[in-house]
Short mmCIF file of C-alpha atoms in Angstrom, two decimals:
data_model
loop_
_atom_site.label_atom_id
_atom_site.label_comp_id
_atom_site.label_asym_id
_atom_site.label_seq_id
_atom_site.Cartn_x
_atom_site.Cartn_y
_atom_site.Cartn_z
CA MET O 1 129.58 -83.27 19.52
CA LYS O 2 131.91 -86.08 18.51
CA LYS O 3 132.27 -89.06 20.80
CA LEU O 4 135.13 -88.85 23.31
CA LEU O 5 137.22 -91.93 24.09
CA ILE O 6 139.45 -92.46 27.14
CA ILE O 7 143.03 -93.08 26.14
CA ILE O 8 145.91 -94.16 28.31
CA ALA O 9 149.27 -92.85 27.12
CA THR O 10 152.84 -93.22 28.27
CA ALA O 11 154.32 -89.89 29.46
CA LEU O 12 156.87 -88.20 27.18
CA LEU O 13 159.51 -86.23 29.05
CA VAL O 14 160.69 -83.22 27.00
CA ALA O 15 163.04 -80.32 27.00
CA CYS O 16 160.48 -77.64 27.90
CA GLY O 17 160.01 -79.17 31.30
CA ASN O 18 156.46 -80.39 30.49
CA LYS O 19 155.09 -83.71 29.55
CA ILE O 20 152.18 -85.22 27.65
CA PRO O 21 149.49 -86.11 30.19
CA GLU O 22 149.25 -89.81 30.99
CA THR O 23 145.41 -89.92 30.91
CA TYR O 24 143.29 -87.94 28.47
CA ARG O 25 140.10 -88.01 26.43
CA GLU O 26 140.32 -88.07 22.63
CA SER O 27 138.43 -85.50 20.59
CA GLY O 28 137.84 -85.29 16.85
CA ASP O 29 137.60 -81.52 16.90
CA LEU O 30 140.43 -79.05 16.24
CA PRO O 31 141.52 -77.26 19.41
CA TYR O 32 140.23 -73.77 20.08
CA ILE O 33 143.42 -71.77 20.52
CA TYR O 34 144.43 -68.13 20.45
CA PRO O 35 145.85 -66.91 18.19
CA ASP O 36 144.36 -69.28 15.63
CA TYR O 37 147.44 -70.97 14.13
CA THR O 38 145.60 -74.06 12.94
CA ASN O 39 146.45 -75.18 9.37
CA ILE O 40 148.30 -71.97 8.42
CA THR O 41 151.38 -71.38 6.25
CA ILE O 42 154.37 -69.58 7.72
CA PRO O 43 157.76 -68.42 6.39
CA VAL O 44 160.80 -70.40 7.34
CA ASN O 45 162.37 -67.37 9.14
CA ILE O 46 159.41 -66.39 11.33
CA ALA O 47 159.65 -65.97 15.10
CA PRO O 48 158.33 -68.82 17.34
CA LEU O 49 154.56 -69.11 17.28
CA THR O 50 153.08 -68.98 20.78
CA PHE O 51 149.47 -69.74 21.70
CA GLU O 52 147.09 -70.51 24.53
CA ALA O 53 143.66 -72.10 25.00
CA GLY O 54 141.04 -69.80 23.39
CA ALA O 55 138.67 -70.28 26.32
CA LYS O 56 139.33 -70.64 30.04
CA ALA O 57 141.46 -73.67 30.82
CA ASP O 58 143.57 -75.07 33.67
CA GLY O 59 146.50 -76.10 31.48
CA ILE O 60 147.71 -76.74 27.95
CA VAL O 61 150.46 -78.88 26.46
CA ALA O 62 151.46 -79.08 22.76
CA LYS O 63 153.71 -81.49 20.88
CA LEU O 64 155.24 -80.07 17.72
CA THR O 65 156.84 -82.59 15.35
CA ALA O 66 158.81 -82.20 12.09
CA GLY O 67 160.89 -85.12 10.87
CA GLN O 68 163.20 -86.17 13.67
CA GLU O 69 162.69 -82.89 15.57
CA GLU O 70 160.15 -82.81 18.43
CA VAL O 71 159.27 -80.10 20.91
CA VAL O 72 156.77 -80.41 23.73
CA CYS O 73 155.94 -77.42 25.90
CA GLY O 74 153.07 -75.88 27.79
CA GLY O 75 151.75 -74.95 31.22
CA THR O 76 149.32 -72.09 30.92
CA LYS O 77 150.64 -71.16 27.48
CA VAL O 78 152.61 -72.78 24.63
CA GLN O 79 155.83 -70.81 24.19
CA PRO O 80 158.52 -72.77 22.24
CA ASP O 81 162.17 -72.02 22.89
CA ALA O 82 163.73 -69.96 20.06
CA SER O 83 166.61 -72.40 19.36
CA GLU O 84 164.31 -75.42 19.35
CA TRP O 85 161.82 -73.59 17.15
CA ARG O 86 164.53 -72.75 14.67
CA LYS O 87 165.53 -76.40 14.33
CA LEU O 88 161.88 -77.36 13.98
CA VAL O 89 161.09 -74.97 11.13
CA GLU O 90 164.30 -75.74 9.27
CA SER O 91 163.48 -79.43 9.40
CA ALA O 92 159.92 -78.66 8.20
CA SER O 93 160.87 -76.26 5.38
CA GLY O 94 158.82 -77.09 2.30
CA LYS O 95 156.75 -79.54 4.46
CA ALA O 96 154.84 -79.12 7.71
CA ILE O 97 154.99 -79.18 11.48
CA THR O 98 152.38 -81.43 13.06
CA VAL O 99 150.84 -80.07 16.29
CA ASP O 100 149.09 -82.15 18.94
CA VAL O 101 147.33 -80.09 21.60
CA TYR O 102 146.15 -81.24 24.99
CA ILE O 103 143.93 -78.93 27.11
CA GLN O 104 143.04 -79.44 30.77
CA ARG O 105 139.71 -78.35 32.27
CA ASP O 106 138.38 -79.46 35.67
CA ASP O 107 141.30 -81.90 36.19
CA GLU O 108 140.52 -83.66 32.93
CA TRP O 109 142.75 -83.56 29.86
CA THR O 110 141.51 -83.69 26.26
CA HIS O 111 143.66 -84.44 23.21
CA TYR O 112 142.33 -82.64 20.16
CA LYS O 113 142.58 -83.43 16.48
CA PRO O 114 146.15 -82.68 15.27
CA PHE O 115 146.68 -79.81 12.88
CA VAL O 116 149.60 -78.70 10.72
CA ILE O 117 151.65 -75.56 10.37
CA ASN O 118 152.96 -75.53 6.80
CA VAL O 119 156.47 -74.06 6.52
CA SER O 120 157.14 -72.28 3.27
CA PRO O 121 160.81 -72.03 2.11
CA ASP O 122 159.86 -68.53 0.94
CA SER O 123 161.36 -66.24 3.58
CA ILE O 124 159.65 -63.07 4.68
CA THR O 125 161.19 -59.58 4.62
CA PRO O 126 162.59 -59.47 8.16
CA TYR O 127 161.19 -56.18 9.51
CA ILE O 128 157.89 -54.27 9.55
CA SER O 129 157.12 -50.86 10.89
CA TYR O 130 153.76 -49.49 11.95
CA ARG O 131 152.09 -46.69 13.82
CA LEU O 132 150.69 -47.56 17.26
CA ILE O 133 147.67 -45.48 18.10
CA ALA O 134 144.56 -45.60 20.25
CA PRO O 135 141.65 -46.89 18.13
CA SER O 136 139.39 -43.90 18.86
CA TYR O 137 141.83 -41.45 17.18
CA VAL O 138 141.01 -39.03 20.00
CA LEU O 139 144.22 -39.44 22.00
CA TYR O 140 146.34 -39.13 18.86
CA ARG O 141 149.22 -37.41 20.70
CA ASP O 142 150.18 -40.57 22.56
CA LEU O 143 151.42 -42.56 19.54
CA THR O 144 154.65 -43.93 18.09
CA ILE O 145 156.06 -45.15 14.83
CA SER O 146 157.60 -48.48 15.86
CA GLN O 147 159.42 -51.35 14.21
CA ARG O 148 159.47 -55.07 14.82
CA CYS O 149 161.83 -57.86 13.75
CA LEU O 150 159.72 -60.74 12.42
CA GLU O 151 162.47 -63.28 13.04
CA ASN O 152 162.22 -62.68 16.79
CA TYR O 153 160.16 -60.46 19.12
CA ASP O 154 162.44 -57.39 19.14
CA GLU O 155 160.51 -54.15 18.91
CA SER O 156 161.79 -50.59 19.11
CA VAL O 157 160.49 -47.06 18.62
CA ILE O 158 161.41 -45.17 15.46
CA TYR O 159 159.82 -41.99 16.66
CA ASP O 160 157.70 -41.10 19.70
CA ASN O 161 155.20 -38.32 19.11
CA MET O 162 155.45 -37.13 22.73
CA LEU O 163 159.02 -35.97 22.16
CA CYS O 164 157.69 -32.81 20.50
CA THR O 165 154.24 -32.61 22.09
CA GLU O 166 153.46 -29.93 24.68
CA THR O 167 150.46 -29.61 26.96
CA ALA O 168 148.88 -26.79 24.97
CA LYS O 169 150.38 -27.70 21.57
CA GLY O 170 150.04 -31.18 20.23
CA GLN O 171 150.92 -32.85 16.97
CA CYS O 172 150.23 -36.05 15.07
CA ILE O 173 152.70 -38.20 13.13
CA ASN O 174 151.75 -40.47 10.24
CA CYS O 175 152.50 -41.99 6.84
CA HIS O 176 155.98 -43.50 7.16
CA ASN O 177 157.23 -44.72 3.82
CA TYR O 178 160.48 -46.22 2.44
CA GLN O 179 162.27 -46.41 -0.89
CA GLN O 180 162.36 -50.05 -1.92
CA TYR O 181 162.19 -51.35 1.68
CA ASN O 182 165.36 -49.34 2.52
CA PRO O 183 165.29 -48.17 6.17
CA ASP O 184 167.99 -45.59 5.40
CA ARG O 185 165.58 -43.79 3.03
CA MET O 186 162.36 -43.04 4.81
CA GLN O 187 159.94 -40.23 5.48
CA PHE O 188 157.07 -39.39 7.77
CA HIS O 189 154.87 -36.40 8.52
CA ALA O 190 154.20 -34.30 11.60
CA ARG O 191 151.01 -32.25 11.56
CA GLN O 192 149.98 -29.19 13.61
CA HIS O 193 152.57 -28.04 16.19
CA GLN O 194 156.07 -28.03 14.65
CA GLY O 195 154.60 -29.76 11.59
CA GLY O 196 156.47 -30.73 8.47
CA THR O 197 157.75 -33.73 6.50
CA VAL O 198 160.86 -35.44 7.90
CA ILE O 199 163.01 -37.12 5.28
CA ALA O 200 165.93 -39.40 6.19
CA TYR O 201 168.23 -40.01 3.20
CA ASP O 202 171.37 -42.07 3.62
CA GLY O 203 172.15 -40.82 7.15
CA LYS O 204 171.05 -37.23 6.65
CA ILE O 205 167.78 -35.83 8.12
CA LYS O 206 165.90 -32.77 6.91
CA LYS O 207 162.56 -31.24 7.74
CA VAL O 208 160.65 -29.97 4.72
CA ASP O 209 157.92 -27.35 4.69
CA MET O 210 155.99 -28.53 1.65
CA ARG O 211 153.30 -25.88 1.84
CA SER O 212 152.93 -23.74 -1.24
CA ASP O 213 150.33 -21.37 -2.64
CA SER O 214 150.38 -23.45 -5.82
CA ILE O 215 149.37 -26.74 -4.23
CA LEU O 216 146.36 -27.82 -2.13
CA SER O 217 148.30 -28.74 1.02
CA ALA O 218 151.50 -30.24 2.20
CA GLY O 219 152.05 -33.86 1.08
CA VAL O 220 150.00 -36.46 2.92
CA TYR O 221 149.98 -40.06 1.56
CA PRO O 222 153.34 -40.88 -0.02
CA THR O 223 154.92 -43.33 -2.40
CA TRP O 224 158.69 -43.23 -3.02
CA HIS O 225 159.88 -43.94 -6.54
CA PRO O 226 161.78 -47.29 -6.68
CA SER O 227 165.02 -45.75 -7.93
CA LEU O 228 164.77 -42.01 -8.36
CA PRO O 229 164.95 -39.39 -5.51
CA LEU O 230 161.23 -38.68 -6.15
CA ILE O 231 158.22 -38.96 -3.90
CA VAL O 232 154.66 -38.68 -5.14
CA TYR O 233 152.10 -37.53 -2.55
CA SER O 234 148.38 -36.95 -2.48
CA THR O 235 147.53 -33.60 -0.91
CA ASN O 236 144.32 -33.77 1.08
CA LYS O 237 141.91 -31.57 2.97
CA THR O 238 140.64 -34.26 5.33
CA VAL O 239 137.60 -34.16 7.63
CA GLN O 240 136.73 -36.58 10.44
CA THR O 241 133.30 -37.16 11.87
CA PHE O 242 131.94 -39.53 14.54
CA HIS O 243 128.76 -41.55 14.21
CA VAL O 244 126.40 -42.16 17.15
CA THR O 245 124.64 -45.31 15.88
CA ASN O 246 126.52 -46.37 12.79
CA PRO O 247 128.65 -49.50 13.58
CA ASP O 248 131.50 -48.01 11.49
CA LYS O 249 131.86 -45.35 14.26
CA ILE O 250 134.13 -42.96 12.36
CA GLU O 251 133.98 -41.46 8.88
CA VAL O 252 137.14 -39.88 7.46
CA TYR O 253 136.78 -38.22 4.06
CA ASP O 254 138.43 -35.67 1.83
CA MET O 255 136.86 -32.39 0.88
CA GLU O 256 139.57 -31.97 -1.80
CA SER O 257 142.62 -33.97 -2.82
CA ASP O 258 145.26 -33.80 -5.62
CA LEU O 259 148.53 -35.45 -6.57
CA ILE O 260 151.94 -33.81 -6.38
CA ALA O 261 155.56 -34.90 -7.07
CA TYR O 262 158.48 -33.91 -4.85
CA ASP O 263 162.14 -34.01 -5.88
CA VAL O 264 164.11 -34.93 -2.73
CA GLU O 265 167.47 -33.61 -3.99
CA ARG O 266 166.26 -30.42 -5.67
CA ASN O 267 163.62 -29.70 -3.03
CA GLU O 268 161.09 -28.95 -5.84
CA VAL O 269 157.43 -29.78 -5.99
CA THR O 270 154.86 -29.76 -8.81
CA ASN O 271 151.26 -30.69 -9.41
CA ILE O 272 150.44 -33.97 -11.24
CA GLU O 273 146.64 -34.07 -10.91
CA ASN O 274 144.51 -31.22 -9.54
CA ASP O 275 141.07 -31.52 -11.07
CA THR O 276 138.58 -29.81 -8.73
CA THR O 277 135.93 -32.43 -9.53
CA GLU O 278 138.22 -35.38 -8.70
CA PHE O 279 139.50 -36.60 -5.33
CA GLU O 280 142.88 -38.17 -6.09
CA CYS O 281 144.50 -40.20 -3.34
CA PHE O 282 146.77 -43.06 -2.27
CA PRO O 283 149.38 -43.11 -5.05
CA PHE O 284 151.74 -46.13 -5.51
CA TRP O 285 154.54 -46.77 -7.93
CA ALA O 286 154.79 -49.93 -9.98
CA PRO O 287 158.09 -51.77 -9.19
CA ASP O 288 159.71 -50.72 -12.49
CA GLY O 289 159.02 -47.04 -11.72
CA LYS O 290 157.31 -46.50 -15.09
CA THR O 291 153.68 -46.45 -13.92
CA LEU O 292 151.99 -44.59 -11.10
CA TYR O 293 148.74 -46.07 -9.77
CA TYR O 294 146.25 -44.20 -7.55
CA CYS O 295 142.57 -43.95 -6.72
CA SER O 296 140.20 -41.09 -7.60
CA ALA O 297 136.53 -40.29 -7.00
CA HIS O 298 134.44 -37.95 -9.14
CA PHE O 299 132.45 -35.52 -7.02
CA GLU O 300 130.84 -32.22 -7.94
CA TYR O 301 129.73 -29.78 -5.24
CA GLN O 302 126.57 -27.72 -5.44
CA ASP O 303 127.49 -24.03 -5.20
CA THR O 304 124.60 -23.17 -2.89
CA ILE O 305 125.64 -25.53 -0.09
CA ASP O 306 128.60 -25.38 2.33
CA HIS O 307 131.02 -28.02 1.10
CA GLY O 308 131.58 -29.55 4.52
CA THR O 309 127.87 -29.86 5.16
CA GLU O 310 127.26 -31.28 1.70
CA LEU O 311 129.91 -34.00 2.04
CA LEU O 312 128.57 -34.93 5.44
CA THR O 313 125.19 -35.65 3.91
CA ARG O 314 126.46 -37.20 0.68
CA PHE O 315 129.53 -39.15 1.92
CA ARG O 316 128.02 -42.49 0.85
CA GLU O 317 127.93 -41.26 -2.76
CA VAL O 318 131.78 -40.94 -2.94
CA LYS O 319 133.11 -43.93 -4.87
CA TYR O 320 136.79 -44.27 -5.79
CA ASN O 321 138.09 -45.98 -8.98
CA LEU O 322 141.64 -47.11 -9.63
CA TYR O 323 143.71 -45.33 -12.29
CA LYS O 324 147.26 -45.30 -13.61
CA LYS O 325 149.58 -42.86 -15.31
CA SER O 326 152.63 -43.72 -17.38
CA PHE O 327 155.95 -42.06 -16.32
CA ASP O 328 159.03 -41.42 -18.41
CA THR O 329 162.09 -41.83 -16.18
CA GLU O 330 164.19 -39.80 -18.60
CA SER O 331 161.98 -36.74 -19.11
CA LEU O 332 160.24 -37.09 -15.71
CA GLN O 333 156.88 -36.50 -17.43
CA PHE O 334 153.58 -38.23 -16.63
CA GLY O 335 151.13 -39.42 -19.23
CA PRO O 336 147.31 -39.08 -19.16
CA ARG O 337 145.32 -41.13 -16.68
CA GLU O 338 143.87 -44.54 -17.63
CA LEU O 339 141.10 -46.42 -15.86
CA VAL O 340 142.28 -49.68 -14.24
CA PHE O 341 139.33 -50.81 -12.16
CA ASP O 342 135.82 -49.28 -12.30
CA ALA O 343 134.59 -49.87 -8.74
CA ALA O 344 131.89 -47.17 -9.05
CA ALA O 345 130.18 -49.20 -11.73
CA MET O 346 129.83 -51.96 -9.12
CA GLY O 347 128.44 -49.45 -6.57
CA LYS O 348 131.72 -49.82 -4.68
CA SER O 349 134.86 -47.87 -3.83
CA ALA O 350 138.43 -49.06 -4.40
CA THR O 351 141.45 -47.67 -2.54
CA LEU O 352 145.05 -48.42 -1.63
CA PRO O 353 146.43 -49.93 -4.86
CA ARG O 354 149.61 -51.97 -4.12
CA ILE O 355 151.53 -53.76 -6.87
CA SER O 356 153.42 -56.99 -6.28
CA PRO O 357 157.23 -56.77 -6.79
CA ASP O 358 157.07 -58.83 -9.98
CA GLY O 359 154.50 -56.36 -11.40
CA ARG O 360 151.80 -59.00 -11.99
CA PHE O 361 149.28 -58.54 -9.19
CA LEU O 362 147.43 -55.40 -7.97
CA MET O 363 146.04 -55.76 -4.45
CA PHE O 364 143.52 -53.19 -3.26
CA THR O 365 140.79 -52.56 -0.71
CA LEU O 366 137.16 -52.57 -1.81
CA GLY O 367 134.35 -51.13 0.29
CA ASN O 368 130.91 -49.68 -0.20
CA HIS O 369 131.99 -46.03 -0.21
CA GLY O 370 134.65 -43.59 0.74
CA VAL O 371 138.44 -43.66 1.04
CA PHE O 372 139.24 -44.47 4.67
CA HIS O 373 138.33 -48.14 4.68
CA ILE O 374 140.16 -48.92 7.94
CA TRP O 375 136.92 -47.85 9.63
CA HIS O 376 134.54 -49.67 7.27
CA ARG O 377 133.42 -53.19 8.30
CA ASP O 378 132.52 -53.99 4.74
CA ALA O 379 136.07 -53.44 3.53
CA ASP O 380 137.74 -56.50 1.91
CA LEU O 381 141.00 -57.12 0.08
CA TRP O 382 140.77 -57.77 -3.63
CA MET O 383 143.35 -58.88 -6.22
CA MET O 384 143.68 -58.06 -9.90
CA ASP O 385 145.87 -60.08 -12.28
CA LEU O 386 147.37 -57.31 -14.38
CA THR O 387 148.17 -59.75 -17.20
CA THR O 388 144.50 -60.73 -17.66
CA GLY O 389 142.58 -57.79 -16.05
CA GLU O 390 140.58 -60.18 -13.94
CA ALA O 391 139.84 -59.14 -10.35
CA ARG O 392 138.44 -61.15 -7.44
CA ASN O 393 137.63 -60.98 -3.79
CA ILE O 394 140.47 -62.71 -1.87
CA GLU O 395 137.97 -64.73 0.17
CA GLU O 396 140.73 -66.86 1.74
CA ILE O 397 142.12 -63.76 3.44
CA ASN O 398 139.00 -61.75 4.30
CA SER O 399 136.85 -61.92 7.44
CA PRO O 400 133.37 -60.47 8.35
CA ASP O 401 135.22 -57.41 9.79
CA VAL O 402 137.69 -54.87 8.43
CA GLU O 403 140.61 -55.76 6.19
CA SER O 404 142.48 -52.73 5.00
CA TYR O 405 146.01 -51.41 4.66
CA HIS O 406 148.36 -53.93 3.05
CA SER O 407 151.98 -54.21 1.98
CA TRP O 408 153.92 -56.76 -0.17
CA SER O 409 157.14 -58.44 0.99
CA SER O 410 160.17 -57.77 -1.18
CA ASN O 411 160.00 -61.25 -2.80
CA GLY O 412 156.27 -60.95 -3.49
CA ARG O 413 155.40 -64.14 -1.60
CA TRP O 414 153.94 -62.53 1.52
CA VAL O 415 151.55 -59.73 2.37
CA VAL O 416 150.88 -58.04 5.65
CA PHE O 417 147.54 -56.33 6.22
CA SER O 418 145.49 -54.73 8.95
CA SER O 419 142.43 -56.60 10.28
CA ARG O 420 139.90 -56.18 13.04
CA ARG O 421 138.69 -59.78 12.79
CA TYR O 422 139.11 -60.65 16.48
CA ASP O 423 137.24 -57.90 18.27
CA GLY O 424 136.04 -55.31 15.73
CA THR O 425 137.97 -52.47 17.44
CA TYR O 426 141.74 -53.00 17.26
CA THR O 427 143.59 -53.39 13.99
CA ARG O 428 146.42 -55.94 14.18
CA PRO O 429 148.89 -57.20 11.57
CA PHE O 430 148.13 -60.42 9.80
CA PHE O 431 150.25 -62.24 7.25
CA ALA O 432 149.41 -64.52 4.35
CA HIS O 433 151.43 -66.40 1.76
CA ILE O 434 150.74 -65.59 -1.90
CA ASP O 435 151.58 -68.28 -4.46
CA LYS O 436 152.66 -67.77 -8.07
CA ASP O 437 149.02 -67.80 -9.23
CA GLY O 438 147.89 -65.18 -6.69
CA HIS O 439 146.19 -67.55 -4.26
CA ALA O 440 146.55 -66.77 -0.57
CA SER O 441 146.99 -69.02 2.43
CA LYS O 442 145.02 -68.72 5.70
CA PRO O 443 146.28 -65.53 7.44
CA PHE O 444 148.06 -65.68 10.79
CA GLU O 445 148.55 -62.93 13.40
CA LEU O 446 151.85 -61.31 14.24
CA PRO O 447 153.57 -63.70 16.69
CA CYS O 448 154.31 -62.38 20.17
CA ALA O 449 156.39 -63.77 23.01
CA ASP O 450 153.23 -63.80 25.12
CA PRO O 451 150.25 -65.09 23.09
CA ASP O 452 147.85 -63.00 25.17
CA TYR O 453 149.75 -59.74 24.38
CA HIS O 454 147.38 -58.41 21.75
CA ARG O 455 144.27 -59.11 23.79
CA GLN O 456 145.68 -56.81 26.48
CA PHE O 457 147.40 -54.21 24.28
CA MET O 458 145.26 -51.07 23.97
CA ARG O 459 146.69 -49.84 20.66
CA SER O 460 145.94 -50.33 16.97
CA TYR O 461 148.59 -51.22 14.46
CA ASN O 462 148.31 -48.71 11.60
CA ILE O 463 150.12 -48.77 8.18
CA PRO O 464 152.24 -51.95 8.39
CA GLU O 465 155.18 -51.59 6.01
CA PHE O 466 157.96 -54.13 5.26
CA MET O 467 161.64 -53.16 5.59
CA HIS O 468 164.91 -54.97 4.91
CA GLY O 469 166.28 -53.95 8.30
CA PRO O 470 165.68 -51.56 11.22
CA VAL O 471 165.78 -47.77 11.14
CA THR O 472 168.96 -46.96 13.11
CA ILE O 473 168.40 -43.18 13.55
CA ARG O 474 167.57 -42.44 17.18
CA PRO O 475 164.08 -41.01 17.96
CA GLN O 476 165.64 -37.94 19.57
CA HIS O 477 167.46 -37.08 16.33
CA PHE O 478 164.12 -37.04 14.53
CA ALA O 479 162.76 -34.85 17.31
CA ASP O 480 165.69 -32.42 16.93
CA ALA O 481 164.93 -32.11 13.24
CA LEU O 482 161.21 -31.49 13.89
CA LYS O 483 161.96 -28.78 16.42
CA GLY O 484 163.84 -26.86 13.77
CA ASN O 485 162.45 -24.82 10.87
CA GLY O 486 161.33 -26.68 7.77
CA GLU O 487 163.14 -26.07 4.49
CA PRO O 488 160.62 -24.34 2.14
CA VAL O 489 159.99 -26.12 -1.14
CA LYS O 490 160.24 -24.49 -4.55
CA TYR O 491 157.22 -24.87 -6.78
CA VAL O 492 157.96 -25.67 -10.45
CA ARG O 493 155.60 -26.17 -13.38
CA GLN O 494 157.27 -29.43 -14.30
CA LEU O 495 160.02 -31.63 -12.95
CA ASN O 496 163.51 -31.19 -14.31
CA LYS O 497 166.00 -33.96 -14.93
#
């Protein structure tokens, strides 16, 4: 423990109605605060960062300084005023905010080692959307797809699952996706009661019944082509099991999975990959629309054993590699698959390929096995430089717990990802800056008006996706579409221009 010195300071009166304590001890340690915003990098357009003492305290005061701008606030929590915060970050753009924290315990104040909040001039795409769901996945009916403005604390519901759920007939909603961050072109699924795929396209809403005798199942995990009215899905027969003693708690795996392509305007669907010995999943388009990335695991069943029972006993053997297929935007034809990253050769499993908007970096999740890494504590984020083929663990982002679903901002300078680093149970959105060489800054948690909000919020954030603006269609309009009959798709052997 570093030596503490008694310091006498002159009180500073400030706009927040608080003041620096006149008498305090000096510590050489960084303050323990929640969320941990020490020495992070933030975008210039982010909402005010609020925080509190990480352990029990009687009071907290912080002085935030950037150039000639100074803000001091506190009480039980540090919650900067929005207008003062905006002046502060604008003054610090390309530089840093210096933060001095004073914490009171047992009528004694301590001044901790100052830290910085680096302010990048790279702005962040202003909205994200996510699914809010109980972490056990048992009460899946009570969930929403919600959206949040990152420049302030405004949050609203895109769709509430309870609008179509009945006591005896429930449903689940998932997998929202957008074309090029466009909130006017989105889709999501409803499963079970009144199930179907809901597609919003430039103000029009339709419900699609994508089931066909020629494909494995309706579309599940989507990726919308950057410019064409074309969505590629994986089709999955998914099973969920619960562990009694395994710390990973839940295992979600596919008994079968394929890739299909769906033409939004023609309402036509076709198979892309449907090898019975391959589990294809999680497709994602390259930003130029000329390459489709996805993951696939080779698995061969033994004919003498029930497939469900066999997978339950062999689930740790399922290892996914990353592949890609070329795509001709004129003929709408896909080329043969090519191996991108051989995770199985490492005894690992790679999922969720996501390409940076400039096409240079491939970020993915790597775990020991399986496809549903959001429940695997060993899951980490990895990055491949597609110009060199070199891949590495993004150690500056990862924690000892789960890091999984991730999304790139539209300028390629920020990523949002799901992490369970604080408590091992709830996934929450974290953000990190990515520089031109693919190096990441220390991640920071989604800012909230009340810094204690996430420690009291009994929901997980699932599938964070960036958007240029909010979805403006009312939740009830989506519900009205779901209550109607889905438009049956037409199966074709190949896509037509």
